[in-house]
Amino acid sequence: MLNISQVEQYHQKGYLLASGLIPDTTSKKAEETLWSILNMLPDQPESWKTIPAYAKVEPHRNLIDITTAVPDLMACCTPEFLRATAQLLNTPSIETHRPNGINTINVFPTAEWSCGKPHIDGIELGGKKHRRTFPGPLRMVVLSFLSDTESKGGGTMVWPESHKQIRALAESNLQKYEYLLDLHNEVHSLDLGQPIELMPKRGDVLFFQHLFAHAGTANIRQTPRLAFRYLCTCRACEKWKHSLDWNLWTP
């Protein structure tokens, strides 16, 4: 179980980076398996240039995205992880709502460091405004890491307590901000303060709340940053469609 200070941080700051929810042997095996899925070798940078045909790529961040359901990665969804998720949401039933897929999000080294603008998850970038702000398509976003991260090594940038300001903005005009996309477009108008660069280790899990501002960063270090989020095909998760076959897991 998470301790009281961890739960308080999640609710007050809007996020929690937790260790100890995935055994070291499990995360290590998952990392090895992910390298195999990528068809790359961790100690041979030349092999990182050959991208599998089944992968998706975001060139601006040198991000390689692969969807899988291999058991070695699914093993990271431990009972401890599910209990912690249920604890943060105060919803015991989450412990039985297991995801059944993995969307890996791997940031490979690039020449220049950059950080995206603060954004919120759950929006529809295609222009279709069907994802409403409240209650929203998600209550929590979860990102698990399979490599150690250094500064400017592809870690996540977060704006502590930003969920409070963004929620207040949304509630100030429920009609104007009925849809997440409209709210997202106004996030830049808020003074969110200084961001914090998170540098997770292999086996760490990042939880953050609905309407929490965060951003991805580029990786100028010598090793890729390996991470993943969970997918699910159940009906309850259909509110956050990821692809033709998968939904993003929404605990």
Tab-separated table of N, CA and C in Angstrom, residues 113-116 118-119 154-160 194-198 206 212-217:
chain	number	residue	atom	x	y	z
A	113	TRP	N	17.811	19.034	-27.356
A	113	TRP	CA	16.785	18.838	-26.335
A	113	TRP	C	15.648	19.819	-26.550
A	114	SER	N	14.451	19.359	-26.281
A	114	SER	CA	13.271	20.212	-26.369
A	114	SER	C	12.224	19.708	-25.391
A	115	CYS	N	11.315	20.578	-25.043
A	115	CYS	CA	10.212	20.221	-24.153
A	115	CYS	C	8.917	20.731	-24.751
A	116	GLY	N	7.917	19.873	-24.787
A	116	GLY	CA	6.633	20.284	-25.320
A	116	GLY	C	5.938	21.279	-24.396
A	118	PRO	N	2.842	22.589	-22.016
A	118	PRO	CA	1.963	21.863	-21.106
A	118	PRO	C	0.634	21.529	-21.775
A	119	HIS	N	0.205	20.287	-21.599
A	119	HIS	CA	-1.061	19.877	-22.193
A	119	HIS	C	-1.789	18.951	-21.237
A	154	GLY	N	14.601	12.398	-21.726
A	154	GLY	CA	13.288	11.937	-22.161
A	154	GLY	C	12.280	11.765	-21.045
A	155	GLY	N	12.574	12.323	-19.867
A	155	GLY	CA	11.634	12.243	-18.759
A	155	GLY	C	10.414	13.122	-18.984
A	156	THR	N	9.433	12.992	-18.110
A	156	THR	CA	8.200	13.760	-18.223
A	156	THR	C	8.324	15.068	-17.442
A	157	MET	N	7.865	16.159	-18.043
A	157	MET	CA	7.829	17.447	-17.362
A	157	MET	C	6.430	17.622	-16.774
A	158	VAL	N	6.355	18.017	-15.499
A	158	VAL	CA	5.056	18.178	-14.846
A	158	VAL	C	4.951	19.560	-14.213
A	159	TRP	N	3.716	20.043	-14.107
A	159	TRP	CA	3.415	21.327	-13.473
A	159	TRP	C	2.597	21.035	-12.217
A	160	PRO	N	3.253	20.966	-11.043
A	160	PRO	CA	2.551	20.623	-9.803
A	160	PRO	C	1.362	21.539	-9.527
A	194	GLN	N	6.587	27.094	-12.368
A	194	GLN	CA	7.726	26.404	-12.949
A	194	GLN	C	7.493	24.890	-12.980
A	195	PRO	N	7.836	24.258	-14.086
A	195	PRO	CA	7.664	22.808	-14.169
A	195	PRO	C	8.792	22.068	-13.460
A	196	ILE	N	8.565	20.799	-13.213
A	196	ILE	CA	9.568	19.912	-12.631
A	196	ILE	C	9.849	18.792	-13.630
A	197	GLU	N	11.122	18.525	-13.876
A	197	GLU	CA	11.503	17.435	-14.756
A	197	GLU	C	11.630	16.150	-13.931
A	198	LEU	N	10.763	15.191	-14.195
A	198	LEU	CA	10.829	13.920	-13.486
A	198	LEU	C	11.869	13.020	-14.149
A	206	LEU	N	4.342	6.404	-12.834
A	206	LEU	CA	3.861	7.774	-12.700
A	206	LEU	C	2.338	7.780	-12.814
A	212	PHE	N	-4.434	17.399	-15.448
A	212	PHE	CA	-3.094	17.725	-14.956
A	212	PHE	C	-2.184	18.064	-16.129
A	213	ALA	N	-1.473	19.187	-16.044
A	213	ALA	CA	-0.607	19.631	-17.137
A	213	ALA	C	0.746	18.927	-17.081
A	214	HIS	N	1.167	18.445	-18.219
A	214	HIS	CA	2.444	17.741	-18.330
A	214	HIS	C	2.929	17.868	-19.768
A	215	ALA	N	4.157	17.412	-20.018
A	215	ALA	CA	4.710	17.493	-21.369
A	215	ALA	C	5.803	16.454	-21.541
A	216	GLY	N	5.936	15.957	-22.746
A	216	GLY	CA	7.031	15.068	-23.076
A	216	GLY	C	8.273	15.871	-23.418
A	217	THR	N	9.428	15.248	-23.269
A	217	THR	CA	10.689	15.920	-23.587
A	217	THR	C	11.526	15.058	-24.520
